[in-house]
Amino acid sequence: MAPRRFSAALALLCIGAAPIALTGCAPEPAATTGSADSTADSHSETASPESSAEATHEAEPAEQTPADSDFDATAHSLDDPASLWVVTNKLRRLQPNDFAPDDLVMPAGVENEFAQPLRHPAARAVEAFVAAAAADGLNVRIISAYRDYATQVALYDGYVMRDGQAAADTYSARPGHSEHQTGLVVDFDDHGDCYLSACFGDTPAGIWLAEHAAEHGFIVRYPEGKQEVTGFMPEPWHFRYVGPELAEQMRETGVTTLEEFFGLPSAPGYAS
């Protein structure tokens, strides 16, 4: 995928009337195919998964054969938007739609293109993650982190106007379904030519981040070959904080998506 920077028109679309910069817009999609853009208790009912009857694919529960046989897959809610394990996708919207974390902080000592915060545990983990990359000679920065519901409304509506809803849905989450709204997601860049592009996964930084993500509590949320499960094209720059316990468990079992690990329905499309 050829690298694409945001156009001036798209920048204005993203910021609207307020100077909130680009806030992690999706890359511009190709003309014919959309480009990629695009959580303490047991599973509660505090979120609003869409009817599973609408799902066309069912993810099989992960084979639980990890090194840590005491891992408890019900330790955190998958529905509560304040949970580190919340799963939001095209069939599972956040509830309430305008949920906002109450522990947002700025990651310290990390270049942050648009000065966006993260939830406290994710921010501290990012600091360690980026420092570890730097120790190995890689200069990594944040290009998108938390964005609120209103920002996602502006982004998504703008993409629909520009490309149509079908194309927009391949690379941008509808408002209320965006992982960025949880404050647990960070998009990374290495100052190279693969800014928000698939080729980032093949760069030294992209490879290193994917290999070391679990050590710092992160997963690559939208991996290669899992579009029919996650609903989004591969995003090798998009890292989701789930905590070291779950991240290491997923690495040990070889299960790469939250949907498959927890036996949730695949979410290739929205229920309506």
Short mmCIF file of N, CA, C and O in Angstrom, two decimals, residues 86-219:
data_model
loop_
_atom_site.label_atom_id
_atom_site.label_comp_id
_atom_site.label_asym_id
_atom_site.label_seq_id
_atom_site.Cartn_x
_atom_site.Cartn_y
_atom_site.Cartn_z
N VAL A 86 -12.51 -4.89 27.55
CA VAL A 86 -13.72 -4.63 26.78
C VAL A 86 -13.47 -4.96 25.30
O VAL A 86 -12.41 -4.65 24.76
N VAL A 87 -14.44 -5.60 24.70
CA VAL A 87 -14.35 -5.92 23.27
C VAL A 87 -15.39 -5.10 22.53
O VAL A 87 -16.59 -5.26 22.75
N THR A 88 -14.94 -4.21 21.69
CA THR A 88 -15.85 -3.45 20.85
C THR A 88 -15.50 -3.72 19.40
O THR A 88 -14.33 -3.73 19.01
N ASN A 89 -16.54 -4.00 18.63
CA ASN A 89 -16.36 -4.23 17.21
C ASN A 89 -17.65 -3.87 16.50
O ASN A 89 -18.50 -3.17 17.06
N LYS A 90 -17.86 -4.35 15.30
CA LYS A 90 -19.03 -3.95 14.53
C LYS A 90 -20.33 -4.52 15.08
O LYS A 90 -21.42 -4.02 14.74
N LEU A 91 -20.26 -5.54 15.92
CA LEU A 91 -21.44 -6.10 16.55
C LEU A 91 -21.55 -5.73 18.02
O LEU A 91 -22.54 -6.05 18.66
N ARG A 92 -20.53 -5.08 18.57
CA ARG A 92 -20.48 -4.79 20.00
C ARG A 92 -20.13 -3.31 20.19
O ARG A 92 -18.96 -2.94 20.16
N ARG A 93 -21.16 -2.49 20.36
CA ARG A 93 -20.90 -1.07 20.56
C ARG A 93 -20.69 -0.77 22.04
O ARG A 93 -21.13 -1.51 22.92
N LEU A 94 -20.01 0.34 22.30
CA LEU A 94 -19.82 0.78 23.67
C LEU A 94 -21.15 1.28 24.23
O LEU A 94 -21.97 1.84 23.52
N GLN A 95 -21.35 1.05 25.52
CA GLN A 95 -22.57 1.50 26.20
C GLN A 95 -22.20 2.17 27.51
O GLN A 95 -21.62 1.52 28.37
N PRO A 96 -22.44 3.47 27.63
CA PRO A 96 -23.15 4.32 26.68
C PRO A 96 -22.30 4.66 25.46
O PRO A 96 -21.08 4.56 25.50
N ASN A 97 -22.97 5.10 24.42
CA ASN A 97 -22.27 5.43 23.18
C ASN A 97 -21.19 6.48 23.41
O ASN A 97 -20.14 6.45 22.76
N ASP A 98 -21.47 7.44 24.30
CA ASP A 98 -20.54 8.55 24.52
C ASP A 98 -19.64 8.31 25.73
O ASP A 98 -19.16 9.26 26.35
N PHE A 99 -19.41 7.05 26.06
CA PHE A 99 -18.50 6.72 27.17
C PHE A 99 -17.19 7.47 27.04
O PHE A 99 -16.61 7.60 25.96
N ALA A 100 -16.72 7.98 28.19
CA ALA A 100 -15.41 8.63 28.26
C ALA A 100 -14.69 8.14 29.51
O ALA A 100 -15.25 8.16 30.61
N PRO A 101 -13.45 7.67 29.39
CA PRO A 101 -12.69 7.21 30.56
C PRO A 101 -12.47 8.33 31.56
O PRO A 101 -12.40 9.51 31.18
N ASP A 102 -12.36 7.97 32.84
CA ASP A 102 -12.15 8.99 33.88
C ASP A 102 -10.71 9.02 34.39
O ASP A 102 -10.41 9.69 35.37
N ASP A 103 -9.81 8.29 33.71
CA ASP A 103 -8.42 8.23 34.17
C ASP A 103 -7.45 8.55 33.04
O ASP A 103 -6.35 8.00 32.98
N LEU A 104 -7.85 9.44 32.14
CA LEU A 104 -6.98 9.81 31.03
C LEU A 104 -5.79 10.64 31.51
O LEU A 104 -5.95 11.58 32.29
N VAL A 105 -4.61 10.29 31.04
CA VAL A 105 -3.38 11.03 31.35
C VAL A 105 -2.53 11.08 30.09
O VAL A 105 -2.70 10.30 29.16
N MET A 106 -1.59 12.01 30.08
CA MET A 106 -0.68 12.11 28.94
C MET A 106 0.52 11.18 29.16
O MET A 106 1.14 11.21 30.23
N PRO A 107 0.86 10.37 28.19
CA PRO A 107 2.10 9.59 28.30
C PRO A 107 3.29 10.55 28.41
O PRO A 107 3.36 11.54 27.67
N ALA A 108 4.19 10.27 29.33
CA ALA A 108 5.33 11.15 29.57
C ALA A 108 6.55 10.69 28.78
O ALA A 108 6.81 9.49 28.66
N GLY A 109 7.26 11.66 28.24
CA GLY A 109 8.51 11.35 27.57
C GLY A 109 8.35 10.63 26.25
O GLY A 109 9.29 10.00 25.77
N VAL A 110 7.17 10.73 25.64
CA VAL A 110 6.90 10.07 24.36
C VAL A 110 6.43 11.12 23.37
O VAL A 110 5.53 11.91 23.68
N GLU A 111 7.03 11.16 22.19
CA GLU A 111 6.54 12.07 21.16
C GLU A 111 5.11 11.69 20.82
O GLU A 111 4.81 10.51 20.55
N ASN A 112 4.24 12.69 20.81
CA ASN A 112 2.80 12.45 20.68
C ASN A 112 2.27 13.49 19.71
O ASN A 112 2.03 14.64 20.07
N GLU A 113 2.12 13.11 18.45
CA GLU A 113 1.88 14.06 17.37
C GLU A 113 0.75 15.03 17.65
O GLU A 113 0.87 16.22 17.36
N PHE A 114 -0.36 14.56 18.18
CA PHE A 114 -1.51 15.42 18.42
C PHE A 114 -1.85 15.56 19.90
O PHE A 114 -2.97 15.93 20.25
N ALA A 115 -0.87 15.25 20.77
CA ALA A 115 -1.01 15.44 22.22
C ALA A 115 -2.30 14.81 22.75
O ALA A 115 -3.09 15.45 23.45
N GLN A 116 -2.51 13.55 22.41
CA GLN A 116 -3.70 12.83 22.86
C GLN A 116 -3.37 11.94 24.06
O GLN A 116 -2.33 11.29 24.09
N PRO A 117 -4.28 11.88 25.04
CA PRO A 117 -4.03 11.08 26.24
C PRO A 117 -4.39 9.61 26.04
O PRO A 117 -4.89 9.20 24.99
N LEU A 118 -4.14 8.84 27.08
CA LEU A 118 -4.54 7.44 27.16
C LEU A 118 -5.03 7.18 28.57
O LEU A 118 -4.75 7.96 29.49
N ARG A 119 -5.72 6.08 28.79
CA ARG A 119 -6.03 5.68 30.16
C ARG A 119 -4.73 5.43 30.91
O ARG A 119 -3.72 5.02 30.32
N HIS A 120 -4.75 5.65 32.21
CA HIS A 120 -3.53 5.61 33.00
C HIS A 120 -2.69 4.35 32.78
O HIS A 120 -1.48 4.45 32.51
N PRO A 121 -3.27 3.14 32.88
CA PRO A 121 -2.42 1.96 32.71
C PRO A 121 -1.84 1.85 31.31
O PRO A 121 -0.70 1.41 31.14
N ALA A 122 -2.59 2.26 30.31
CA ALA A 122 -2.09 2.21 28.94
C ALA A 122 -0.99 3.23 28.73
O ALA A 122 0.01 2.96 28.05
N ALA A 123 -1.14 4.42 29.31
CA ALA A 123 -0.12 5.46 29.18
C ALA A 123 1.20 5.02 29.78
O ALA A 123 2.28 5.20 29.19
N ARG A 124 1.15 4.43 30.99
CA ARG A 124 2.38 3.97 31.62
C ARG A 124 3.02 2.84 30.81
O ARG A 124 4.25 2.77 30.68
N ALA A 125 2.18 1.97 30.24
CA ALA A 125 2.71 0.87 29.43
C ALA A 125 3.34 1.38 28.14
O ALA A 125 4.38 0.88 27.70
N VAL A 126 2.73 2.39 27.53
CA VAL A 126 3.31 2.98 26.32
C VAL A 126 4.67 3.59 26.60
O VAL A 126 5.60 3.46 25.79
N GLU A 127 4.79 4.25 27.73
CA GLU A 127 6.09 4.84 28.09
C GLU A 127 7.18 3.78 28.12
O GLU A 127 8.28 3.99 27.57
N ALA A 128 6.89 2.64 28.75
CA ALA A 128 7.87 1.57 28.83
C ALA A 128 8.12 0.93 27.46
O ALA A 128 9.26 0.59 27.11
N PHE A 129 7.06 0.79 26.68
CA PHE A 129 7.14 0.18 25.35
C PHE A 129 8.03 1.02 24.44
O PHE A 129 8.94 0.50 23.78
N VAL A 130 7.78 2.31 24.40
CA VAL A 130 8.56 3.20 23.53
C VAL A 130 10.01 3.30 24.01
O VAL A 130 10.95 3.34 23.20
N ALA A 131 10.21 3.30 25.34
CA ALA A 131 11.57 3.34 25.87
C ALA A 131 12.34 2.08 25.50
O ALA A 131 13.54 2.15 25.16
N ALA A 132 11.68 0.94 25.52
CA ALA A 132 12.33 -0.31 25.14
C ALA A 132 12.70 -0.30 23.66
O ALA A 132 13.77 -0.77 23.27
N ALA A 133 11.80 0.25 22.84
CA ALA A 133 12.11 0.37 21.41
C ALA A 133 13.33 1.28 21.21
O ALA A 133 14.22 0.96 20.41
N ALA A 134 13.36 2.40 21.93
CA ALA A 134 14.48 3.33 21.81
C ALA A 134 15.79 2.67 22.22
O ALA A 134 16.84 2.91 21.61
N ALA A 135 15.74 1.83 23.24
CA ALA A 135 16.95 1.13 23.70
C ALA A 135 17.49 0.20 22.61
O ALA A 135 18.68 -0.12 22.59
N ASP A 136 16.60 -0.23 21.73
CA ASP A 136 17.01 -1.07 20.61
C ASP A 136 17.20 -0.28 19.32
O ASP A 136 17.24 -0.84 18.23
N GLY A 137 17.29 1.05 19.46
CA GLY A 137 17.63 1.89 18.33
C GLY A 137 16.48 2.31 17.45
O GLY A 137 16.70 2.76 16.32
N LEU A 138 15.24 2.20 17.93
CA LEU A 138 14.06 2.53 17.12
C LEU A 138 13.36 3.75 17.69
O LEU A 138 13.02 3.80 18.87
N ASN A 139 13.13 4.74 16.83
CA ASN A 139 12.49 5.99 17.23
C ASN A 139 11.00 5.91 16.90
O ASN A 139 10.60 6.08 15.74
N VAL A 140 10.18 5.65 17.91
CA VAL A 140 8.75 5.43 17.71
C VAL A 140 7.96 6.55 18.38
O VAL A 140 8.31 7.01 19.47
N ARG A 141 6.92 7.02 17.73
CA ARG A 141 6.07 8.07 18.27
C ARG A 141 4.60 7.67 18.22
O ARG A 141 4.21 6.77 17.47
N ILE A 142 3.79 8.36 19.01
CA ILE A 142 2.34 8.20 18.98
C ILE A 142 1.78 9.12 17.91
O ILE A 142 2.09 10.31 17.87
N ILE A 143 0.93 8.58 17.04
CA ILE A 143 0.26 9.43 16.06
C ILE A 143 -1.25 9.48 16.29
O ILE A 143 -1.94 10.30 15.69
N SER A 144 -1.78 8.63 17.15
CA SER A 144 -3.18 8.70 17.54
C SER A 144 -3.37 7.90 18.82
O SER A 144 -2.76 6.85 18.98
N ALA A 145 -4.21 8.41 19.72
CA ALA A 145 -4.51 7.70 20.97
C ALA A 145 -6.00 7.85 21.26
O ALA A 145 -6.83 7.48 20.42
N TYR A 146 -6.37 8.43 22.40
CA TYR A 146 -7.79 8.57 22.73
C TYR A 146 -8.47 9.61 21.85
O TYR A 146 -7.93 10.68 21.59
N ARG A 147 -9.64 9.27 21.36
CA ARG A 147 -10.50 10.26 20.74
C ARG A 147 -11.93 10.01 21.21
O ARG A 147 -12.37 8.86 21.33
N ASP A 148 -12.65 11.09 21.47
CA ASP A 148 -13.98 10.96 22.07
C ASP A 148 -15.05 10.68 21.02
O ASP A 148 -14.79 10.67 19.81
N TYR A 149 -16.26 10.48 21.51
CA TYR A 149 -17.38 10.12 20.63
C TYR A 149 -17.63 11.19 19.57
O TYR A 149 -17.81 10.88 18.39
N ALA A 150 -17.63 12.45 20.00
CA ALA A 150 -17.92 13.52 19.06
C ALA A 150 -16.89 13.58 17.94
O ALA A 150 -17.23 13.84 16.77
N THR A 151 -15.63 13.34 18.28
CA THR A 151 -14.59 13.34 17.25
C THR A 151 -14.82 12.21 16.26
O THR A 151 -14.68 12.38 15.05
N GLN A 152 -15.21 11.03 16.77
CA GLN A 152 -15.46 9.91 15.87
C GLN A 152 -16.65 10.18 14.96
O GLN A 152 -16.66 9.78 13.80
N VAL A 153 -17.66 10.87 15.48
CA VAL A 153 -18.80 11.25 14.64
C VAL A 153 -18.31 12.08 13.46
O VAL A 153 -18.68 11.84 12.30
N ALA A 154 -17.49 13.10 13.75
CA ALA A 154 -17.00 13.99 12.69
C ALA A 154 -16.15 13.22 11.68
O ALA A 154 -16.30 13.41 10.46
N LEU A 155 -15.26 12.35 12.17
CA LEU A 155 -14.41 11.58 11.27
C LEU A 155 -15.23 10.67 10.37
O LEU A 155 -15.11 10.68 9.14
N TYR A 156 -16.08 9.86 11.01
CA TYR A 156 -16.83 8.86 10.25
C TYR A 156 -17.77 9.52 9.24
O TYR A 156 -17.83 9.11 8.07
N ASP A 157 -18.49 10.53 9.67
CA ASP A 157 -19.42 11.20 8.76
C ASP A 157 -18.68 11.80 7.56
O ASP A 157 -19.17 11.78 6.43
N GLY A 158 -17.50 12.33 7.83
CA GLY A 158 -16.71 12.90 6.74
C GLY A 158 -16.26 11.84 5.75
O GLY A 158 -16.29 12.06 4.53
N TYR A 159 -15.83 10.67 6.25
CA TYR A 159 -15.43 9.59 5.35
C TYR A 159 -16.61 9.10 4.52
O TYR A 159 -16.47 8.78 3.35
N VAL A 160 -17.79 9.02 5.14
CA VAL A 160 -18.97 8.59 4.41
C VAL A 160 -19.29 9.57 3.29
O VAL A 160 -19.61 9.18 2.16
N MET A 161 -19.21 10.86 3.58
CA MET A 161 -19.47 11.86 2.55
C MET A 161 -18.48 11.75 1.40
O MET A 161 -18.82 11.93 0.23
N ARG A 162 -17.24 11.46 1.75
CA ARG A 162 -16.20 11.41 0.74
C ARG A 162 -16.21 10.12 -0.08
O ARG A 162 -16.07 10.15 -1.31
N ASP A 163 -16.37 8.97 0.61
CA ASP A 163 -16.18 7.68 -0.05
C ASP A 163 -17.42 6.80 -0.11
O ASP A 163 -17.40 5.76 -0.75
N GLY A 164 -18.48 7.19 0.60
CA GLY A 164 -19.65 6.33 0.71
C GLY A 164 -19.53 5.44 1.93
O GLY A 164 -18.42 5.13 2.38
N GLN A 165 -20.69 4.99 2.48
CA GLN A 165 -20.66 4.24 3.73
C GLN A 165 -19.97 2.89 3.60
O GLN A 165 -19.24 2.46 4.50
N ALA A 166 -20.20 2.18 2.51
CA ALA A 166 -19.61 0.85 2.36
C ALA A 166 -18.09 0.92 2.42
O ALA A 166 -17.45 0.10 3.10
N ALA A 167 -17.50 1.88 1.74
CA ALA A 167 -16.05 2.02 1.77
C ALA A 167 -15.57 2.49 3.13
O ALA A 167 -14.59 1.98 3.68
N ALA A 168 -16.27 3.47 3.71
CA ALA A 168 -15.87 4.00 5.02
C ALA A 168 -15.86 2.92 6.08
O ALA A 168 -14.98 2.89 6.95
N ASP A 169 -16.81 1.99 6.00
CA ASP A 169 -16.90 0.93 7.01
C ASP A 169 -15.74 -0.05 6.98
O ASP A 169 -15.53 -0.80 7.93
N THR A 170 -14.97 -0.05 5.91
CA THR A 170 -13.83 -0.96 5.85
C THR A 170 -12.61 -0.44 6.58
O THR A 170 -11.70 -1.21 6.90
N TYR A 171 -12.58 0.88 6.84
CA TYR A 171 -11.38 1.43 7.47
C TYR A 171 -11.65 2.38 8.63
O TYR A 171 -10.71 2.80 9.29
N SER A 172 -12.90 2.70 8.91
CA SER A 172 -13.21 3.60 10.02
C SER A 172 -14.39 3.05 10.80
O SER A 172 -15.40 2.66 10.20
N ALA A 173 -14.28 3.02 12.13
CA ALA A 173 -15.37 2.51 12.97
C ALA A 173 -16.50 3.52 13.06
O ALA A 173 -16.27 4.74 13.12
N ARG A 174 -17.72 3.04 13.08
CA ARG A 174 -18.86 3.92 13.31
C ARG A 174 -18.80 4.46 14.74
O ARG A 174 -18.27 3.79 15.63
N PRO A 175 -19.34 5.65 14.96
CA PRO A 175 -19.33 6.22 16.32
C PRO A 175 -19.96 5.25 17.32
O PRO A 175 -21.00 4.65 17.05
N GLY A 176 -19.30 5.09 18.48
CA GLY A 176 -19.75 4.16 19.49
C GLY A 176 -19.14 2.79 19.37
O GLY A 176 -19.25 1.97 20.28
N HIS A 177 -18.47 2.53 18.27
CA HIS A 177 -17.82 1.24 18.04
C HIS A 177 -16.29 1.36 17.98
O HIS A 177 -15.61 0.36 17.75
N SER A 178 -15.75 2.55 18.15
CA SER A 178 -14.33 2.76 17.97
C SER A 178 -13.51 2.37 19.20
O SER A 178 -13.79 2.81 20.31
N GLU A 179 -12.47 1.58 18.99
CA GLU A 179 -11.56 1.24 20.09
C GLU A 179 -10.84 2.47 20.63
O GLU A 179 -10.50 2.50 21.81
N HIS A 180 -10.58 3.44 19.80
CA HIS A 180 -9.89 4.64 20.28
C HIS A 180 -10.68 5.32 21.39
O HIS A 180 -10.09 5.98 22.25
N GLN A 181 -11.99 5.19 21.41
CA GLN A 181 -12.82 5.82 22.44
C GLN A 181 -12.60 5.20 23.81
O GLN A 181 -12.89 5.82 24.84
N THR A 182 -12.07 3.99 23.88
CA THR A 182 -11.80 3.35 25.17
C THR A 182 -10.59 3.95 25.87
O THR A 182 -10.41 3.75 27.07
N GLY A 183 -9.73 4.65 25.13
CA GLY A 183 -8.50 5.17 25.73
C GLY A 183 -7.44 4.12 25.92
O GLY A 183 -6.46 4.35 26.64
N LEU A 184 -7.61 2.97 25.26
CA LEU A 184 -6.69 1.85 25.42
C LEU A 184 -5.92 1.53 24.14
O LEU A 184 -5.25 0.50 24.07
N VAL A 185 -6.03 2.41 23.17
CA VAL A 185 -5.42 2.15 21.86
C VAL A 185 -4.43 3.23 21.51
O VAL A 185 -4.66 4.42 21.75
N VAL A 186 -3.33 2.81 20.92
CA VAL A 186 -2.32 3.75 20.44
C VAL A 186 -1.92 3.35 19.03
O VAL A 186 -1.75 2.16 18.73
N ASP A 187 -1.84 4.33 18.16
CA ASP A 187 -1.29 4.12 16.82
C ASP A 187 0.14 4.65 16.82
O ASP A 187 0.40 5.77 17.27
N PHE A 188 1.05 3.84 16.29
CA PHE A 188 2.46 4.19 16.29
C PHE A 188 2.97 4.51 14.89
O PHE A 188 2.41 4.06 13.88
N ASP A 189 4.07 5.25 14.85
CA ASP A 189 4.74 5.59 13.60
C ASP A 189 6.22 5.71 13.89
O ASP A 189 6.63 5.94 15.03
N ASP A 190 7.02 5.58 12.84
CA ASP A 190 8.48 5.63 13.00
C ASP A 190 9.13 6.75 12.21
O ASP A 190 10.33 6.71 11.93
N HIS A 191 8.33 7.77 11.84
CA HIS A 191 8.84 8.90 11.06
C HIS A 191 9.25 8.48 9.64
O HIS A 191 9.96 9.22 8.97
N GLY A 192 8.81 7.34 9.20
CA GLY A 192 9.17 6.86 7.87
C GLY A 192 8.09 7.11 6.84
O GLY A 192 7.26 8.02 6.99
N ASP A 193 8.11 6.30 5.80
CA ASP A 193 7.19 6.49 4.68
C ASP A 193 5.92 5.65 4.79
O ASP A 193 5.13 5.61 3.84
N CYS A 194 5.71 4.97 5.91
CA CYS A 194 4.56 4.07 6.04
C CYS A 194 3.59 4.56 7.09
O CYS A 194 3.04 3.78 7.89
N TYR A 195 3.36 5.85 7.09
CA TYR A 195 2.45 6.49 8.04
C TYR A 195 1.03 5.96 7.82
O TYR A 195 0.44 6.17 6.76
N LEU A 196 0.48 5.25 8.82
CA LEU A 196 -0.86 4.68 8.72
C LEU A 196 -1.05 3.88 7.43
O LEU A 196 -2.11 3.93 6.81
N SER A 197 -0.04 3.13 7.06
CA SER A 197 -0.11 2.29 5.87
C SER A 197 0.28 0.86 6.21
O SER A 197 1.03 0.61 7.17
N ALA A 198 -0.19 -0.07 5.41
CA ALA A 198 0.06 -1.49 5.67
C ALA A 198 1.54 -1.82 5.70
O ALA A 198 1.97 -2.74 6.41
N CYS A 199 2.34 -1.06 4.94
CA CYS A 199 3.77 -1.35 4.90
C CYS A 199 4.47 -1.11 6.23
O CYS A 199 5.61 -1.54 6.41
N PHE A 200 3.79 -0.43 7.19
CA PHE A 200 4.41 -0.22 8.50
C PHE A 200 4.76 -1.56 9.15
O PHE A 200 5.75 -1.67 9.88
N GLY A 201 3.94 -2.59 8.88
CA GLY A 201 4.20 -3.90 9.48
C GLY A 201 5.49 -4.53 9.02
O GLY A 201 6.01 -5.45 9.67
N ASP A 202 6.04 -4.07 7.90
CA ASP A 202 7.28 -4.61 7.37
C ASP A 202 8.50 -3.77 7.71
O ASP A 202 9.62 -4.13 7.33
N THR A 203 8.31 -2.65 8.39
CA THR A 203 9.44 -1.81 8.78
C THR A 203 10.11 -2.40 10.03
O THR A 203 9.50 -3.17 10.77
N PRO A 204 11.36 -2.05 10.28
CA PRO A 204 12.01 -2.52 11.51
C PRO A 204 11.21 -2.17 12.76
O PRO A 204 11.09 -3.00 13.67
N ALA A 205 10.63 -0.97 12.80
CA ALA A 205 9.84 -0.58 13.96
C ALA A 205 8.57 -1.41 14.07
O ALA A 205 8.21 -1.87 15.15
N GLY A 206 7.87 -1.60 12.95
CA GLY A 206 6.64 -2.38 12.97
C GLY A 206 6.87 -3.81 13.38
O GLY A 206 6.10 -4.39 14.16
N ILE A 207 7.95 -4.40 12.88
CA ILE A 207 8.29 -5.78 13.24
C ILE A 207 8.64 -5.87 14.72
O ILE A 207 8.17 -6.77 15.44
N TRP A 208 9.47 -4.94 15.21
CA TRP A 208 9.88 -4.96 16.62
C TRP A 208 8.68 -4.78 17.54
O TRP A 208 8.54 -5.49 18.54
N LEU A 209 7.82 -3.83 17.22
CA LEU A 209 6.65 -3.57 18.07
C LEU A 209 5.74 -4.80 18.15
O LEU A 209 5.25 -5.15 19.23
N ALA A 210 5.50 -5.46 17.03
CA ALA A 210 4.65 -6.64 17.04
C ALA A 210 5.28 -7.77 17.86
O ALA A 210 4.59 -8.48 18.60
N GLU A 211 6.59 -7.93 17.75
CA GLU A 211 7.29 -9.00 18.46
C GLU A 211 7.33 -8.77 19.96
O GLU A 211 7.34 -9.74 20.74
N HIS A 212 7.37 -7.51 20.40
CA HIS A 212 7.53 -7.19 21.82
C HIS A 212 6.26 -6.66 22.48
O HIS A 212 6.29 -6.32 23.67
N ALA A 213 5.17 -6.59 21.73
CA ALA A 213 3.94 -6.01 22.25
C ALA A 213 3.46 -6.70 23.52
O ALA A 213 3.11 -6.04 24.52
N ALA A 214 3.41 -8.03 23.53
CA ALA A 214 2.86 -8.77 24.67
C ALA A 214 3.62 -8.50 25.96
O ALA A 214 3.03 -8.48 27.04
N GLU A 215 4.92 -8.28 25.85
CA GLU A 215 5.73 -8.00 27.03
C GLU A 215 5.26 -6.75 27.76
O GLU A 215 5.46 -6.60 28.97
N HIS A 216 4.62 -5.86 27.02
CA HIS A 216 4.17 -4.58 27.57
C HIS A 216 2.65 -4.51 27.69
O HIS A 216 2.10 -3.44 27.99
N GLY A 217 1.97 -5.63 27.43
CA GLY A 217 0.52 -5.68 27.61
C GLY A 217 -0.29 -5.29 26.39
O GLY A 217 -1.49 -5.01 26.51
N PHE A 218 0.32 -5.30 25.23
CA PHE A 218 -0.37 -4.90 24.01
C PHE A 218 -0.56 -6.06 23.04
O PHE A 218 0.20 -7.04 23.07
N ILE A 219 -1.54 -5.93 22.18
CA ILE A 219 -1.72 -6.83 21.04
C ILE A 219 -1.89 -5.99 19.79
O ILE A 219 -2.31 -4.83 19.86
#
